[in-house]
JSON list of C-alpha atoms in Angstrom, two decimals:
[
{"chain": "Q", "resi": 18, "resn": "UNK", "atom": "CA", "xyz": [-31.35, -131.00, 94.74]},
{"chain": "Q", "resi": 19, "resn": "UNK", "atom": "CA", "xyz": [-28.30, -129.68, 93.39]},
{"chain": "Q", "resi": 20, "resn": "UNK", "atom": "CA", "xyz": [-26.83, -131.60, 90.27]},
{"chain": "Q", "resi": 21, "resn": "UNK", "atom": "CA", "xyz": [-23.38, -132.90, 92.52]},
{"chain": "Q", "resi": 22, "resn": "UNK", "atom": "CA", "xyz": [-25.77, -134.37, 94.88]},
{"chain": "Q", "resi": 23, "resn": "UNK", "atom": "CA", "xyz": [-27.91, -135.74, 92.44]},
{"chain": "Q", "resi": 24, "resn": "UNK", "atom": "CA", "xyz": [-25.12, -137.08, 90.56]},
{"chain": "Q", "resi": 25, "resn": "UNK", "atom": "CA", "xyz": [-23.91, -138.45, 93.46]},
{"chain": "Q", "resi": 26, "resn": "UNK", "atom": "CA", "xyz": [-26.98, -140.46, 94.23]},
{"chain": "Q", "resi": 27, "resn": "UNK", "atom": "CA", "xyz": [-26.92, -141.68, 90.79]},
{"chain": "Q", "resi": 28, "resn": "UNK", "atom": "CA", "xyz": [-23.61, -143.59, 91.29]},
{"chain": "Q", "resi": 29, "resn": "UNK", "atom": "CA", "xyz": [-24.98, -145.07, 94.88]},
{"chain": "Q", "resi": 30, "resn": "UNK", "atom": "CA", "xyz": [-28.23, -145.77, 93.00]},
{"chain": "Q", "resi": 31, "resn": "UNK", "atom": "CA", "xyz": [-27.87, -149.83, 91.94]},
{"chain": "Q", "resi": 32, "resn": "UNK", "atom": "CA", "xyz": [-26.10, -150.86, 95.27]},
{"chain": "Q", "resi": 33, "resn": "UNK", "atom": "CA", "xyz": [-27.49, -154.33, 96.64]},
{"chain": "Q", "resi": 34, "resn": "UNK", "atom": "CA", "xyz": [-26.02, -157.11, 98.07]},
{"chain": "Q", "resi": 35, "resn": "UNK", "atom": "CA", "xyz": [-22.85, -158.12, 95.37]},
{"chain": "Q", "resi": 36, "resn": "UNK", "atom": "CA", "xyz": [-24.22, -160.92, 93.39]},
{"chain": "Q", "resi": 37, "resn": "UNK", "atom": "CA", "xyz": [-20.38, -161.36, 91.54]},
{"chain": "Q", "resi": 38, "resn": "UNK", "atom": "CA", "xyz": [-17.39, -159.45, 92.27]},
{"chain": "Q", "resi": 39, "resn": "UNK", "atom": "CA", "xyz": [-17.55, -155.79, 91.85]},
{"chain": "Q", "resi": 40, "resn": "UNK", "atom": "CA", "xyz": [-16.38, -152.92, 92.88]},
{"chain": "Q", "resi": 41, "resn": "UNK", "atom": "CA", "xyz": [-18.59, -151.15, 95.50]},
{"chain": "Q", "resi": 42, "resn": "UNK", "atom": "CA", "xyz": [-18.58, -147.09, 95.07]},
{"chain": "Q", "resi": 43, "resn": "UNK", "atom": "CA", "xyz": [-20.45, -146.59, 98.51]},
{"chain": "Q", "resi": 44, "resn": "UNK", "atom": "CA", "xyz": [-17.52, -149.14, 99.76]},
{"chain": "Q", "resi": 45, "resn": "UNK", "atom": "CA", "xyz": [-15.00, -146.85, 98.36]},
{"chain": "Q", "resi": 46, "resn": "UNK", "atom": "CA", "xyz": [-16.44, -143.85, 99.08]},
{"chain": "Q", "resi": 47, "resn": "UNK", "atom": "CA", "xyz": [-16.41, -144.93, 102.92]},
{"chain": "Q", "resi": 48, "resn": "UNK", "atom": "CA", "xyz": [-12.95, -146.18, 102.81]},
{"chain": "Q", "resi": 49, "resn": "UNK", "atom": "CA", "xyz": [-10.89, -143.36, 104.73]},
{"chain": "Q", "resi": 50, "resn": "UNK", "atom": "CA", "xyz": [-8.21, -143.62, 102.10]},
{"chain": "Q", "resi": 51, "resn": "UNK", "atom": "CA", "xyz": [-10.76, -142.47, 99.99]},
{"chain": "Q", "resi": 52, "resn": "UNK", "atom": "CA", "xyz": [-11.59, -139.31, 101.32]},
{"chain": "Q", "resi": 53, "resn": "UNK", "atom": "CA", "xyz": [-10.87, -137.39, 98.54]},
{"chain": "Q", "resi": 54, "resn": "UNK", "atom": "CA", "xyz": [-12.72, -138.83, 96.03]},
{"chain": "Q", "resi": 55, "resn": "UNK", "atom": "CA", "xyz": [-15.56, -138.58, 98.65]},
{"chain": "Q", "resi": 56, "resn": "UNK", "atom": "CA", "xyz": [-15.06, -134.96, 98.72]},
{"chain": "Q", "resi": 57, "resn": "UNK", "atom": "CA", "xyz": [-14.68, -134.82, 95.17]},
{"chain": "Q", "resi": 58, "resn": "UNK", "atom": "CA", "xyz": [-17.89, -136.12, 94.78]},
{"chain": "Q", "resi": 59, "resn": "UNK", "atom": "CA", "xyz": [-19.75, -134.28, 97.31]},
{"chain": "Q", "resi": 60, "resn": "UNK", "atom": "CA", "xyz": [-18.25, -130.91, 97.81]},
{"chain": "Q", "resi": 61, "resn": "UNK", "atom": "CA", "xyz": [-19.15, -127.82, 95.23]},
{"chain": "Q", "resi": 62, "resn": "UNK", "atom": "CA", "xyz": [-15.50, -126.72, 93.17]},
{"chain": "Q", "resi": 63, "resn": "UNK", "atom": "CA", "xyz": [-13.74, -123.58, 94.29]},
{"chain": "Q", "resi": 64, "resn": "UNK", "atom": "CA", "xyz": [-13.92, -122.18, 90.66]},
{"chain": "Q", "resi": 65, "resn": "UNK", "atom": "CA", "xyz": [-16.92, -123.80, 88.96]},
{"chain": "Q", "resi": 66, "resn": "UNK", "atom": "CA", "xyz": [-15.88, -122.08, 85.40]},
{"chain": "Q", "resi": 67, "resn": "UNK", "atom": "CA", "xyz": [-12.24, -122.69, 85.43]},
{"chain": "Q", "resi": 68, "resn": "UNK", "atom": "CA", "xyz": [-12.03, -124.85, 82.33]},
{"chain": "Q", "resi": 69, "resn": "UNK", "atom": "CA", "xyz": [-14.92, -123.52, 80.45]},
{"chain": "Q", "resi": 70, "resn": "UNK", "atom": "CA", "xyz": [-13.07, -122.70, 77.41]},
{"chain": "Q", "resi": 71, "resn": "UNK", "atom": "CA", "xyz": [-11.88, -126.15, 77.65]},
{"chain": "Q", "resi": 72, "resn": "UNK", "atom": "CA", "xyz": [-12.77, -129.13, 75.63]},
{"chain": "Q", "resi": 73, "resn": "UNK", "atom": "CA", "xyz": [-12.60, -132.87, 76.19]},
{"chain": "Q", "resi": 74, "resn": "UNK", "atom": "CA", "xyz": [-13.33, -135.75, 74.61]},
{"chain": "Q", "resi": 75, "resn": "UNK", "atom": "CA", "xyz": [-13.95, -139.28, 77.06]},
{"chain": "Q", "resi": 76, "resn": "UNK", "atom": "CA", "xyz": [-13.91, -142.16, 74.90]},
{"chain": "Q", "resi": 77, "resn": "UNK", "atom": "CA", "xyz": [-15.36, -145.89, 76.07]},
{"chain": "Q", "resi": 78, "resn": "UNK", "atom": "CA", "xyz": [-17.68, -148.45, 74.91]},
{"chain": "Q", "resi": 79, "resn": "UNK", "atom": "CA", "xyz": [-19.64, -151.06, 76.70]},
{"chain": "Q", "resi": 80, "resn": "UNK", "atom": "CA", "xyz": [-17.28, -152.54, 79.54]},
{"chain": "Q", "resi": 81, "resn": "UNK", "atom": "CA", "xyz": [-16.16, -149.00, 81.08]},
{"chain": "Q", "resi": 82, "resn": "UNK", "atom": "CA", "xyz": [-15.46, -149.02, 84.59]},
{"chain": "Q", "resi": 83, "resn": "UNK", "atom": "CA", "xyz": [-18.43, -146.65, 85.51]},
{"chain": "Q", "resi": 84, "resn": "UNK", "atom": "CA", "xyz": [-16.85, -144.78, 89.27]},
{"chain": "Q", "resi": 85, "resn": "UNK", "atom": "CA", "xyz": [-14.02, -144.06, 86.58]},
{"chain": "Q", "resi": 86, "resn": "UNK", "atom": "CA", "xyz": [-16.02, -142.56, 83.53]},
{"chain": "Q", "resi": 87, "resn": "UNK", "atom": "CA", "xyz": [-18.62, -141.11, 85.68]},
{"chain": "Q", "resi": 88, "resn": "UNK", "atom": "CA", "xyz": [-15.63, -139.32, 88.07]},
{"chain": "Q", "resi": 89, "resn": "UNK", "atom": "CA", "xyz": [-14.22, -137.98, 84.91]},
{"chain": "Q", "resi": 90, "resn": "UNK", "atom": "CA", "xyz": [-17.20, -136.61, 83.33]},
{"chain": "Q", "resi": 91, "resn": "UNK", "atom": "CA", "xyz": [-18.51, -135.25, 87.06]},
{"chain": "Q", "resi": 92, "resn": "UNK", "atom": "CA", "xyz": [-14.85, -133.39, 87.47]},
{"chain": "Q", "resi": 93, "resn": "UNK", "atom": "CA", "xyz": [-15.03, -131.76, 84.58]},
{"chain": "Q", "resi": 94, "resn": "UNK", "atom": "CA", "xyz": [-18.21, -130.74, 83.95]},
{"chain": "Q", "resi": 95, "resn": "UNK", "atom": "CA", "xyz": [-18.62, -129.26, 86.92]},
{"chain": "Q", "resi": 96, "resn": "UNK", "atom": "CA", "xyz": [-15.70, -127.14, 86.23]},
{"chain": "Q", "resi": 97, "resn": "UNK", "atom": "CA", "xyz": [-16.89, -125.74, 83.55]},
{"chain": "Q", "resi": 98, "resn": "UNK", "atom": "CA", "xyz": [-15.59, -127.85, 80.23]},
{"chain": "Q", "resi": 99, "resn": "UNK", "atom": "CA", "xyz": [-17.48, -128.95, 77.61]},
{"chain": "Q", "resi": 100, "resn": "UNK", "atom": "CA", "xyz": [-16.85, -132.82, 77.84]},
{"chain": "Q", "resi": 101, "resn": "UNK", "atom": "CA", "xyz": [-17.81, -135.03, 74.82]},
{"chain": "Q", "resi": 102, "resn": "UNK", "atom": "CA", "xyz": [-19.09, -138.58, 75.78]},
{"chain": "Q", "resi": 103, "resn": "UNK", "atom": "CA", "xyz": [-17.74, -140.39, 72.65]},
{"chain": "Q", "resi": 104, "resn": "UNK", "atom": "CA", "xyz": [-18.28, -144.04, 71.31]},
{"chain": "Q", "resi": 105, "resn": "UNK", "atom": "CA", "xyz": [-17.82, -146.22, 68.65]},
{"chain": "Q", "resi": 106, "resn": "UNK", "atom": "CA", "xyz": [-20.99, -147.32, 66.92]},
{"chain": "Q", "resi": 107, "resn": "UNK", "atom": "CA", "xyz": [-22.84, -150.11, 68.04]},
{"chain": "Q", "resi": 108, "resn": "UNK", "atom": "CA", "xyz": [-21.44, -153.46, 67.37]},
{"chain": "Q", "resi": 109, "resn": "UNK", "atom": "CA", "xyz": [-22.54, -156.08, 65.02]},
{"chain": "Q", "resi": 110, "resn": "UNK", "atom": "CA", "xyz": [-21.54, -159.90, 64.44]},
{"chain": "Q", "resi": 111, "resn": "UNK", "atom": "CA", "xyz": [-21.97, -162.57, 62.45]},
{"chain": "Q", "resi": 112, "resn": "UNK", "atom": "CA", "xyz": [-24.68, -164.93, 63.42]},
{"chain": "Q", "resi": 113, "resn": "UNK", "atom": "CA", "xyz": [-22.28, -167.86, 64.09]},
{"chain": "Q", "resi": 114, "resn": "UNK", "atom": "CA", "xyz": [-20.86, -165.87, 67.37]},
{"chain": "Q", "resi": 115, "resn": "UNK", "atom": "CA", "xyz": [-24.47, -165.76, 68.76]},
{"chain": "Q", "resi": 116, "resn": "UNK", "atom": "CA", "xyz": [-23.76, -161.99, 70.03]},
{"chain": "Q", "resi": 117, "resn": "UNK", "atom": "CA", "xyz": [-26.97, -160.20, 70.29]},
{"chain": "Q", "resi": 118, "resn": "UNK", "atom": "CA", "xyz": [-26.73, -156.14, 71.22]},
{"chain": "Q", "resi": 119, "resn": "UNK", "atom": "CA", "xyz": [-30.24, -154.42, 72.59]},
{"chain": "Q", "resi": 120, "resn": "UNK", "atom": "CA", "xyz": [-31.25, -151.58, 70.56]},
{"chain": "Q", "resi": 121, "resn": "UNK", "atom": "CA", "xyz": [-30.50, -149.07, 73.69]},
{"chain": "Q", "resi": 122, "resn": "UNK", "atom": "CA", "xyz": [-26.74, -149.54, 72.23]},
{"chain": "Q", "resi": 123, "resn": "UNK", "atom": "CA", "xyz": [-27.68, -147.31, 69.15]},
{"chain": "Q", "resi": 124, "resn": "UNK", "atom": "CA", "xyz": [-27.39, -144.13, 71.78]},
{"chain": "Q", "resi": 125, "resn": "UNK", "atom": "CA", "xyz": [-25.68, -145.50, 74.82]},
{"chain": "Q", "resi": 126, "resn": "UNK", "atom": "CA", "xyz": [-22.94, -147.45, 75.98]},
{"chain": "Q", "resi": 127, "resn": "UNK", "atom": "CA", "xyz": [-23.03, -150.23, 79.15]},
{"chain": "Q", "resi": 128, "resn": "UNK", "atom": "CA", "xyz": [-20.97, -149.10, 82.12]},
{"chain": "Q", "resi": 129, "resn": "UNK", "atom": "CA", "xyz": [-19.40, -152.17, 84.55]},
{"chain": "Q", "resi": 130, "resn": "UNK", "atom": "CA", "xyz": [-18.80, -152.43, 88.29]},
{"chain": "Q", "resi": 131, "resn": "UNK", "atom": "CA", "xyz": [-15.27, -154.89, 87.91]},
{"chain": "Q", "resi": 132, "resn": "UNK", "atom": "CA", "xyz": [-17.49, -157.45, 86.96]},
{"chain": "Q", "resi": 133, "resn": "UNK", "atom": "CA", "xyz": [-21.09, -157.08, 87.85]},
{"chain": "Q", "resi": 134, "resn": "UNK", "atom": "CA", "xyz": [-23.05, -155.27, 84.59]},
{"chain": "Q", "resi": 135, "resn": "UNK", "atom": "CA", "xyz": [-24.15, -151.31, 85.93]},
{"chain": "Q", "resi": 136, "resn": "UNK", "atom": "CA", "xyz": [-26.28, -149.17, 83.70]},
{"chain": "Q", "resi": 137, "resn": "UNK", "atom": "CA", "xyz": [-26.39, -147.47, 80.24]},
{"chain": "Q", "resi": 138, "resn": "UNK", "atom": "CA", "xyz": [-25.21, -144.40, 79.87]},
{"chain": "Q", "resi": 139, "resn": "UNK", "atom": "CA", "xyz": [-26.41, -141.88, 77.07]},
{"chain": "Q", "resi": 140, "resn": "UNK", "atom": "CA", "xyz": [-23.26, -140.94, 75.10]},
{"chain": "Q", "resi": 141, "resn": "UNK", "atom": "CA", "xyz": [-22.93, -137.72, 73.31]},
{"chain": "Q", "resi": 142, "resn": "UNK", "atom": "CA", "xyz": [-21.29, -138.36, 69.69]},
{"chain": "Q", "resi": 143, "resn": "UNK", "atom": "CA", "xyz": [-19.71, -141.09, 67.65]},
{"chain": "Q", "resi": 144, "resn": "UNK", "atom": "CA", "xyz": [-16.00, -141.51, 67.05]},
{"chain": "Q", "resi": 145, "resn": "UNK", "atom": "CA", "xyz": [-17.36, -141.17, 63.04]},
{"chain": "Q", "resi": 146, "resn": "UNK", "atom": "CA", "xyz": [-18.51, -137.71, 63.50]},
{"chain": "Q", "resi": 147, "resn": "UNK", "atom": "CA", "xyz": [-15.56, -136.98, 66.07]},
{"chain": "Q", "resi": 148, "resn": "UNK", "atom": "CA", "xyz": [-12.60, -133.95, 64.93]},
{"chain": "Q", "resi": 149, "resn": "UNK", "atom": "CA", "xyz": [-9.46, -134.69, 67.14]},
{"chain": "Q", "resi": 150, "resn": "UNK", "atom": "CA", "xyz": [-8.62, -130.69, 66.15]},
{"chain": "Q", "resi": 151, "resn": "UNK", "atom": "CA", "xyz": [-11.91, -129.58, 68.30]},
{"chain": "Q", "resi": 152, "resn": "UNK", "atom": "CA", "xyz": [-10.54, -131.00, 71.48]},
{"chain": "Q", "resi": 153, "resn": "UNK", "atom": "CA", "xyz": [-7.61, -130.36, 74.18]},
{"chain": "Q", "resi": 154, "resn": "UNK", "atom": "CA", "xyz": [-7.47, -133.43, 75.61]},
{"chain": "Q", "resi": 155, "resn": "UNK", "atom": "CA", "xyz": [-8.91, -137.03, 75.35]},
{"chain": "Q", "resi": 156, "resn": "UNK", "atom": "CA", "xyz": [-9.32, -138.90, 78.38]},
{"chain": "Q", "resi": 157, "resn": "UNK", "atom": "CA", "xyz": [-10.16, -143.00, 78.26]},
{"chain": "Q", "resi": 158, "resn": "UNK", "atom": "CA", "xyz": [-11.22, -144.68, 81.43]},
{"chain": "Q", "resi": 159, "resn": "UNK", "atom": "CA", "xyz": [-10.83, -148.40, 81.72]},
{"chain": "Q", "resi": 160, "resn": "UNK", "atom": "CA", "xyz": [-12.46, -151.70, 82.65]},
{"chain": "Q", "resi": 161, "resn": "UNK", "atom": "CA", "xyz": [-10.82, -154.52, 81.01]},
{"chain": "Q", "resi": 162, "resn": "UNK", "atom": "CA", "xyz": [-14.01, -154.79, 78.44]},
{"chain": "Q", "resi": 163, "resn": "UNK", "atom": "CA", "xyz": [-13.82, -151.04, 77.10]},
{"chain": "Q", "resi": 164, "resn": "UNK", "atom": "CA", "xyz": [-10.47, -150.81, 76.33]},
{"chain": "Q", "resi": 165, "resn": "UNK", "atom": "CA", "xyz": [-9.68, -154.15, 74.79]},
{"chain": "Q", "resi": 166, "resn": "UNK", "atom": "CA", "xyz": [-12.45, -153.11, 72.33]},
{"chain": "Q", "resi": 167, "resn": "UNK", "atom": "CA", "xyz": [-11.61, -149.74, 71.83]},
{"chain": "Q", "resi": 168, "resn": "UNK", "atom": "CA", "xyz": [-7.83, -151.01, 70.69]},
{"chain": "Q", "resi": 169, "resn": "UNK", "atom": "CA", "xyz": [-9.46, -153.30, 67.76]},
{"chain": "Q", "resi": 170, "resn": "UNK", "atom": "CA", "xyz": [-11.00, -149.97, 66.86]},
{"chain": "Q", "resi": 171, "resn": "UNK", "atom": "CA", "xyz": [-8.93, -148.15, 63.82]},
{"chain": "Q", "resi": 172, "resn": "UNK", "atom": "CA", "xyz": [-11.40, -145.14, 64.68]},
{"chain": "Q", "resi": 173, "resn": "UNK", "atom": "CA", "xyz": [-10.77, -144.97, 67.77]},
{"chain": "Q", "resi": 174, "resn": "UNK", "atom": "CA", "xyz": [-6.76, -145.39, 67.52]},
{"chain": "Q", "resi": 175, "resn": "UNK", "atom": "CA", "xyz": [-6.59, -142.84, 64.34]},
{"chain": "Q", "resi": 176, "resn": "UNK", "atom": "CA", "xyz": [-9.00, -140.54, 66.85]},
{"chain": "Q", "resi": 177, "resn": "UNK", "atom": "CA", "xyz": [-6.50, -140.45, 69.98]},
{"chain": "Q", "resi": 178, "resn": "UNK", "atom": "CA", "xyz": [-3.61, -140.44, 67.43]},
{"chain": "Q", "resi": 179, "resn": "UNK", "atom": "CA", "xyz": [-4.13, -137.24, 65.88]},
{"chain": "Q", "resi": 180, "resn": "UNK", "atom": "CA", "xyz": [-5.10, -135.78, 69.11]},
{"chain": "Q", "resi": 181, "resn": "UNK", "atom": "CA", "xyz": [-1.41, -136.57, 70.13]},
{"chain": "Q", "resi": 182, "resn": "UNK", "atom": "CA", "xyz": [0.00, -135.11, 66.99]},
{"chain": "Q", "resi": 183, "resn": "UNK", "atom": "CA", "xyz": [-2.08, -131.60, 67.92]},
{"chain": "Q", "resi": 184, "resn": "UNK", "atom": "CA", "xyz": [-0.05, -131.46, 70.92]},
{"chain": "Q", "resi": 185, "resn": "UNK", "atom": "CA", "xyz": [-2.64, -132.13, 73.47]},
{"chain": "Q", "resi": 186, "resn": "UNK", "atom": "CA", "xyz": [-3.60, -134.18, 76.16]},
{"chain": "Q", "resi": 187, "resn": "UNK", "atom": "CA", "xyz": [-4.04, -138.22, 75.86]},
{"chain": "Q", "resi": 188, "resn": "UNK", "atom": "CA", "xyz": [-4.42, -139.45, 79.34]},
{"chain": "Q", "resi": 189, "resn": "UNK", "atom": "CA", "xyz": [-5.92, -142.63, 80.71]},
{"chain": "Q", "resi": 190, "resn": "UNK", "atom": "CA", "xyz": [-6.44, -144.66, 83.84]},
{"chain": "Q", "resi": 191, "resn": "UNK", "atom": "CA", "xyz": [-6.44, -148.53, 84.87]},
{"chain": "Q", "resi": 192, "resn": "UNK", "atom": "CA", "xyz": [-6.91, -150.65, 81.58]},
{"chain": "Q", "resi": 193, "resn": "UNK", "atom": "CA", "xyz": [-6.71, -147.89, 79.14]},
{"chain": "Q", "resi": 194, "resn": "UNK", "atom": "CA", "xyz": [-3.58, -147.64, 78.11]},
{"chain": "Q", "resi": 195, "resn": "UNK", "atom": "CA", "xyz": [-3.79, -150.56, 76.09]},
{"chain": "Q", "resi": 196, "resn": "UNK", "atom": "CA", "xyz": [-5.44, -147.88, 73.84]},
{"chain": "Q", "resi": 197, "resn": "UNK", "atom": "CA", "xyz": [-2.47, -145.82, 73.93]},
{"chain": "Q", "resi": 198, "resn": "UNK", "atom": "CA", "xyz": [0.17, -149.18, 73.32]},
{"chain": "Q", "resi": 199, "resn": "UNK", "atom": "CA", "xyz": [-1.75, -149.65, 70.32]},
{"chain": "Q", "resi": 200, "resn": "UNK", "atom": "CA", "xyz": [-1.77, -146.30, 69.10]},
{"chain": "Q", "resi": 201, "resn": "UNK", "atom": "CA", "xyz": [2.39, -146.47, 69.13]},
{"chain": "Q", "resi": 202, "resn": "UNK", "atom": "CA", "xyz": [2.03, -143.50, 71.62]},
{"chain": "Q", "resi": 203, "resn": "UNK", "atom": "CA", "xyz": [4.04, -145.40, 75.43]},
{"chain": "Q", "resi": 204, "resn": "UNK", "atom": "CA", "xyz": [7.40, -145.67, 73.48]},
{"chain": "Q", "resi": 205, "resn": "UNK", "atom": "CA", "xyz": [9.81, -144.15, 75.23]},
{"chain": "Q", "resi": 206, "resn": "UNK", "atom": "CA", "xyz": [7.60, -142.97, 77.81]},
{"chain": "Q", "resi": 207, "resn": "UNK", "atom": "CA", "xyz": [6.84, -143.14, 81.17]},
{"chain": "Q", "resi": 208, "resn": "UNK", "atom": "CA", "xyz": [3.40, -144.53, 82.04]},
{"chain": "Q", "resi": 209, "resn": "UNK", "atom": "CA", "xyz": [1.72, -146.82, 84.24]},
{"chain": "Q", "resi": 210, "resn": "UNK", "atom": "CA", "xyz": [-1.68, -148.51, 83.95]},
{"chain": "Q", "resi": 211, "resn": "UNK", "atom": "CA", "xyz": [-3.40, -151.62, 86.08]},
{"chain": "Q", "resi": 212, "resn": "UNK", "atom": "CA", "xyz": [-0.65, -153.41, 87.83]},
{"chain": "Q", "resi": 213, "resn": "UNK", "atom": "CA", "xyz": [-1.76, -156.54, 85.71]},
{"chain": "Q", "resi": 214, "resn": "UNK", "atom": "CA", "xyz": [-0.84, -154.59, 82.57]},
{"chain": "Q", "resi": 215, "resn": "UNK", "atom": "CA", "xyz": [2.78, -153.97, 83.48]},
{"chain": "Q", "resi": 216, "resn": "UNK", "atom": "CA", "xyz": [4.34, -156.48, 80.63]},
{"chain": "Q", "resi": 217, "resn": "UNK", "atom": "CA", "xyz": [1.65, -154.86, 78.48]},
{"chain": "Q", "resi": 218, "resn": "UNK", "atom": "CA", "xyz": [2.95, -151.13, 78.74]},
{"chain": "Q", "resi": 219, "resn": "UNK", "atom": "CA", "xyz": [7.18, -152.44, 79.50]},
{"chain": "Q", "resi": 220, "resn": "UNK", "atom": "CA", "xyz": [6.10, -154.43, 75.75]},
{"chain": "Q", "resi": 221, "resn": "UNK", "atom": "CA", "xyz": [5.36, -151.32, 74.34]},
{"chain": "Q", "resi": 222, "resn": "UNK", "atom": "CA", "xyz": [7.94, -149.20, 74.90]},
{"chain": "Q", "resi": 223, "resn": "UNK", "atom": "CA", "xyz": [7.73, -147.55, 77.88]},
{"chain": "Q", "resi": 224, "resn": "UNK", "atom": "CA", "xyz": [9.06, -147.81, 81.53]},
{"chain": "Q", "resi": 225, "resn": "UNK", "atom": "CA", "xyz": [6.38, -148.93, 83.96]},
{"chain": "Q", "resi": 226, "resn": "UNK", "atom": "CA", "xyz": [6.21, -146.69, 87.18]},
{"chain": "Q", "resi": 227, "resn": "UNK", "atom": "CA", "xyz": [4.09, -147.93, 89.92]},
{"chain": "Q", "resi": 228, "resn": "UNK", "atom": "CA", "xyz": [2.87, -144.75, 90.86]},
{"chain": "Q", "resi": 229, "resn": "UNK", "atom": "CA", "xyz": [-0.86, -143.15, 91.21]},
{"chain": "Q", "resi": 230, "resn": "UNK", "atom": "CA", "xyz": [-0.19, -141.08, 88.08]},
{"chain": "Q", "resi": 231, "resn": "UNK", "atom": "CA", "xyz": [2.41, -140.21, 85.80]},
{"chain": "Q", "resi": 232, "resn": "UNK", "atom": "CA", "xyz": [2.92, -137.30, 83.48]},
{"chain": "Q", "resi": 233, "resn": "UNK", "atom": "CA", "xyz": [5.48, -137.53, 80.19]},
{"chain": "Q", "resi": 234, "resn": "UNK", "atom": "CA", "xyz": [4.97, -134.44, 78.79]},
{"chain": "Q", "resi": 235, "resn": "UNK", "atom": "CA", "xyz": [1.22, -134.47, 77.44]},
{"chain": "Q", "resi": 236, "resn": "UNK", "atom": "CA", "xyz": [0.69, -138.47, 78.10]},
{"chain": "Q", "resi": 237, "resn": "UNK", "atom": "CA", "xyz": [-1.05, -138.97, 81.49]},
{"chain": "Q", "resi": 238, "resn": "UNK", "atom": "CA", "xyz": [-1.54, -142.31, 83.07]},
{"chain": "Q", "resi": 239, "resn": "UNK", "atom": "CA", "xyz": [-3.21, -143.81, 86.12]},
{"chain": "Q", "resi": 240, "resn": "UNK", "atom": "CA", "xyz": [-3.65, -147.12, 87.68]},
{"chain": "Q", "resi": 241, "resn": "UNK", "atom": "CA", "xyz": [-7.03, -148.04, 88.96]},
{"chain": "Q", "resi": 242, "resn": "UNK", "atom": "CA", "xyz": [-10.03, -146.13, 90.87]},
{"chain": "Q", "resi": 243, "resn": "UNK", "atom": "CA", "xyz": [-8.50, -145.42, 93.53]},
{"chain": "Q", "resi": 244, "resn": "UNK", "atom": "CA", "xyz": [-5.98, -143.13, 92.13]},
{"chain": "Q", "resi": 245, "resn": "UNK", "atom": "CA", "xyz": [-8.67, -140.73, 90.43]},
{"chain": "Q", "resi": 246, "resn": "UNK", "atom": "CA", "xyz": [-8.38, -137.71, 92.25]},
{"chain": "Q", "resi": 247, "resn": "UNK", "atom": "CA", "xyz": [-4.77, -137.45, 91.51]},
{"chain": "Q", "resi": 248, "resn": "UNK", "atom": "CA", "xyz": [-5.71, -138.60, 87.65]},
{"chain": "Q", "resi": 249, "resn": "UNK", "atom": "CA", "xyz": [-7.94, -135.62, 87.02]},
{"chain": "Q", "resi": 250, "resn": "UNK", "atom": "CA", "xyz": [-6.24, -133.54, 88.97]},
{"chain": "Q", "resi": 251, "resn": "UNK", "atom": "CA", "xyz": [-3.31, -133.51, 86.88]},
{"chain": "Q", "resi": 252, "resn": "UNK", "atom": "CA", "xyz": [-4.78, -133.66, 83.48]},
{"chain": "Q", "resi": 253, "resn": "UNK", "atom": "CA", "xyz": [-6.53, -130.02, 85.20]},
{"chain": "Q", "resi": 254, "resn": "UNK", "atom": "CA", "xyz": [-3.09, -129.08, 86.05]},
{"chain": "Q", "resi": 255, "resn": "UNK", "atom": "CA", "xyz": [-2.19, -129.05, 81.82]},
{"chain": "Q", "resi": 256, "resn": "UNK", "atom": "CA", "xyz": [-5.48, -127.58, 81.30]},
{"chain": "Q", "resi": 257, "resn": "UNK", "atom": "CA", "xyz": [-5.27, -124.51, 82.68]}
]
């Protein structure tokens, strides 16, 4: 089985009947206004090398929305870039908050369906050991969970930061760019984000545009799932 296929079957892989609200990826992928992502997903690329010089940094914690991290990862890698799973190290709390984190979170980070807990995920490095120089873009997926901890993160905000100041990509989709309000990078920008997020990003500086994606020079934004194809899409577009 070829690795899109088996990728694909991956994602399908913990459908059941929803327990709590979720998002459904079979659901999606049947929906006819989806039928790009489907393809996406299921058809081999024309040019299966054309960003191999190309590297990218994905950066998301437990919480991630995983059709969105897994999409971005799958687009890329497939086309040849050498994509970076990156995440903070794992969490710990004082015993009065009665958080408890399973070992697995030493080496991999818990991906979310809206709601309803997914899988673990094996990520590659930790934003400690990550260079912002080594990278042309940084992409950060959402799921309200991810991103509200990655913004308490000084790592993580110094991290897409100085990736900005290199003059490269910073682009991210549904509840991630909260990240990029608290790195001081939406003022005076264009952006969008989750529709639920619009006082968040208008707060920050920017002018909200309720479109699939928008591009302000290097800073790339998207609003939910559903707009993916057109997210990665045009981060490719700057990456050629």
């Amino acid at each position: 089985m070829n690795s899109i296929s088996s990728d694909f079957r991956a994602l399908l892989s913990t459908e059941t009947s929803a327990a709590v609200p979720r998002i459904s990826a079979a659901e999606m992928f049947n929906a006819p206004e989806n039928h790009a992502l489907y393809e996406l997903w299921t058809q081999a690329p024309a040019d299966p090398a054309v960003y191999r010089n190309r590297r990218i940094a994905v950066v998301a914690t437990d919480g991630v929305e995983e059709i969105e991290l897994t999409t971005v990862l799958h687009f890329f890698r497939t086309r040849g870039a050498s994509v970076d799973l990156i995440s903070p190290r794992k969490p710990s709390y004082p015993s009065m908050f009665g958080l408890q984190i399973p070992a697995i979170r030493e080496t991999h980070i818990l991906t979310i369906h809206y709601i309803e807990t997914a899988g673990w995920i094996q990520f590659d490095k930790l934003i400690d050991d990550a260079d912002a120089k080594n990278y042309d873009a940084v992409i950060i997926p959402g799921g309200a969970w991810n991103p509200d901890a990655l913004r308490a993160d000084p790592l993580v905000l110094a991290f897409v930061r100085a990736v900005a100041e290199n003059q490269k990509i910073v682009a991210s989709i549904c509840h991630g760019p909260w990240i990029l309000a608290d790195a001081g990078l939406l003022k005076g920008r264009r952006a969008t984000a989750w529709w639920a997020m619009k006082n968040d990003v208008t707060n920050a500086g920017a002018t909200f545009v309720d479109q699939a994606v928008v591009v302000d020079g290097k800073i790339i934004t998207s609003r939910a799932p559903t707009d993916l194809v057109p997210f990665v899409e045009a981060i490719g577009a700057q990456l050629r």
